[in-house]
Structures are given as structure tokens and as C-alpha cells.
Coordinates of C-alpha atoms in Angstrom, one line a residue:
M23 CA 20.2 40.6 25.8
F24 CA 16.3 41.8 26.7
Q25 CA 16.0 37.8 26.5
V26 CA 18.1 37.3 28.7
L27 CA 17.5 39.9 31.4
M28 CA 13.9 39.4 31.1
E29 CA 14.7 35.1 31.4
D30 CA 16.3 36.6 35.1
C31 CA 13.9 38.2 36.2
L32 CA 11.6 35.6 36.0
E33 CA 14.5 32.6 37.8
R34 CA 14.7 34.9 39.8
G35 CA 11.2 36.3 41.1
D36 CA 12.3 40.1 40.8
S37 CA 9.0 42.3 39.2
C38 CA 10.4 45.2 40.3
D39 CA 13.8 44.1 37.8
L40 CA 11.3 43.6 35.0
A41 CA 9.6 46.5 35.1
S42 CA 12.9 48.6 34.9
V43 CA 13.8 46.1 32.2
L44 CA 10.2 45.9 30.1
K45 CA 10.9 49.9 30.6
D46 CA 14.4 50.1 29.7
E47 CA 13.8 48.4 26.4
G48 CA 10.9 50.6 26.1
L49 CA 7.4 50.1 25.9
T50 CA 6.5 48.5 21.8
I51 CA 4.9 45.7 20.5
S52 CA 7.9 43.6 19.9
T53 CA 8.3 44.0 23.7
L54 CA 5.3 43.0 24.6
T55 CA 5.0 40.2 22.0
K56 CA 8.3 38.9 23.9
L57 CA 6.4 39.0 26.9
D58 CA 3.2 36.8 24.8
Q59 CA 6.0 34.1 24.4
V60 CA 6.8 33.6 27.6
V61 CA 4.2 34.2 29.2
T62 CA 2.3 31.5 26.8
K63 CA 5.0 29.3 27.1
N64 CA 4.8 29.3 30.5
L65 CA 1.4 28.5 30.9
C66 CA 1.3 25.8 28.6
G67 CA 4.8 24.6 31.2
S68 CA 2.2 25.1 34.2
V69 CA 5.1 27.3 34.9
F70 CA 2.9 30.0 37.3
S71 CA 5.1 31.4 39.2
R72 CA 6.5 33.0 36.4
V73 CA 3.4 34.4 34.9
Q74 CA 2.5 35.7 38.8
V75 CA 5.8 37.5 38.3
V76 CA 4.6 39.2 34.9
L77 CA 1.7 39.9 36.7
K78 CA 2.8 41.6 39.4
C79 CA 5.3 43.7 36.8
L80 CA 2.0 44.6 34.5
Q81 CA 0.9 46.3 38.3
M82 CA 4.0 48.1 38.7
L83 CA 4.6 49.5 35.0
E84 CA 0.8 51.0 35.5
N85 CA 1.5 54.5 35.3
R86 CA -1.0 56.8 33.3
D87 CA 1.7 57.1 30.5
E88 CA 2.6 53.4 30.6
L89 CA -1.1 52.8 31.0
Q90 CA -2.2 54.5 27.7
T91 CA 0.6 52.7 25.8
L92 CA 0.2 49.6 26.9
L93 CA -3.6 50.2 26.2
E94 CA -2.7 51.2 22.9
L95 CA -0.1 48.4 21.8
G96 CA -3.2 45.6 23.4
L97 CA -2.3 44.3 26.5
T98 CA -5.5 44.0 27.9
A99 CA -6.5 41.8 25.1
K100 CA -3.2 39.2 25.7
V101 CA -3.9 39.5 29.5
V102 CA -7.3 38.4 29.0
F103 CA -6.0 35.9 26.3
W104 CA -3.5 34.7 30.2
F105 CA -6.5 34.9 31.8
E106 CA -9.0 32.1 30.0
A107 CA -6.2 29.7 29.4
V108 CA -5.3 30.0 33.2
R109 CA -9.9 29.5 33.3
D110 CA -9.3 26.3 31.3
L111 CA -6.9 24.7 33.5
L112 CA -9.1 25.4 36.0
T113 CA -12.5 23.4 34.5
S114 CA -10.2 20.5 32.2
D115 CA -9.8 18.9 35.0
P116 CA -10.5 20.0 38.5
H117 CA -8.7 17.1 40.2
K118 CA -6.1 18.3 39.0
S119 CA -5.7 21.6 40.3
S120 CA -3.1 22.7 42.4
A121 CA -2.1 25.7 44.3
P122 CA 0.0 27.8 42.6
L123 CA -2.9 27.7 39.6
F124 CA -4.9 28.9 42.7
S125 CA -2.9 31.2 43.6
L126 CA -2.3 32.7 39.8
T127 CA -5.6 32.9 39.2
E128 CA -5.9 34.8 43.1
E129 CA -2.7 37.6 40.7
F130 CA -4.6 38.0 37.7
Y131 CA -7.9 38.8 40.2
D132 CA -5.9 41.2 41.8
Y133 CA -4.7 42.0 38.6
F134 CA -8.0 43.2 37.6
L135 CA -8.4 45.1 40.3
V136 CA -5.6 47.0 39.9
R137 CA -6.9 48.3 36.7
R138 CA -10.0 48.9 37.8
M139 CA -8.9 51.3 40.2
L140 CA -6.5 52.9 37.5
G141 CA -9.1 53.4 35.4
S142 CA -11.2 55.1 36.9
L143 CA -8.7 57.7 38.2
F144 CA -8.0 58.5 34.7

């Protein structure tokens, strides 16, 4: 059921609902693994708008307790891996780069900025 709900949120571009679905499912290693699989699949398929929804969702999730839980589960490594995949897409063929890819890159910068600000608050 979780996978169906998550796919529905991604299809609609609804990061708020995705955050609720993740909270309802529980912030566990299993949930993070499923999220990682979805992001990786969408990066490989160049469906960047869905990855943006995930990043926005993660920004919404990150209050103090949720941030700690996600960090303990390895979120940082996964997000860095996703960003490296985007960087590789940008540098592999500069002529192939597109507006959606640039928009996704901006979303990563926003995510890292929010993380940095939250990190300084705690």
C-alpha cells in the first residue's frame, strides 16, 4: 500500500502528501530504501520532477526529531549519491542538459541550504 500511495503523490507532484505518507509509514530504513529506489529509478529515467517532489518532501519532514532519525538512517549519503548522479548527467553531455535538469539541480541546492540552516539551529 505504501508504494501505491507514494507513487500517487509523485504522479500528482504533491510533496505535502508524500511527507504525510512517509510519516504514516514510519521513518525506517525500509522506508528510506524504498524512497531511494524510487529516486534512483526516476533519475535513470530522466523523470526529474518526481525527484524534486521527494526533495521538497524531505525539507518538510525535517523537524528536530525527524532530522535526527533520517540522519541516523543514512539520508545524507543517499542525497549526496542522488546529487552526484545529477552532476554526472550535467557533465556527461553539456548539450543534452535541459531546463528540468537545471531545475532539479536548484532543488538540491535548496535542500542543502535548508539542511545547513537546520543543522545550525540544533
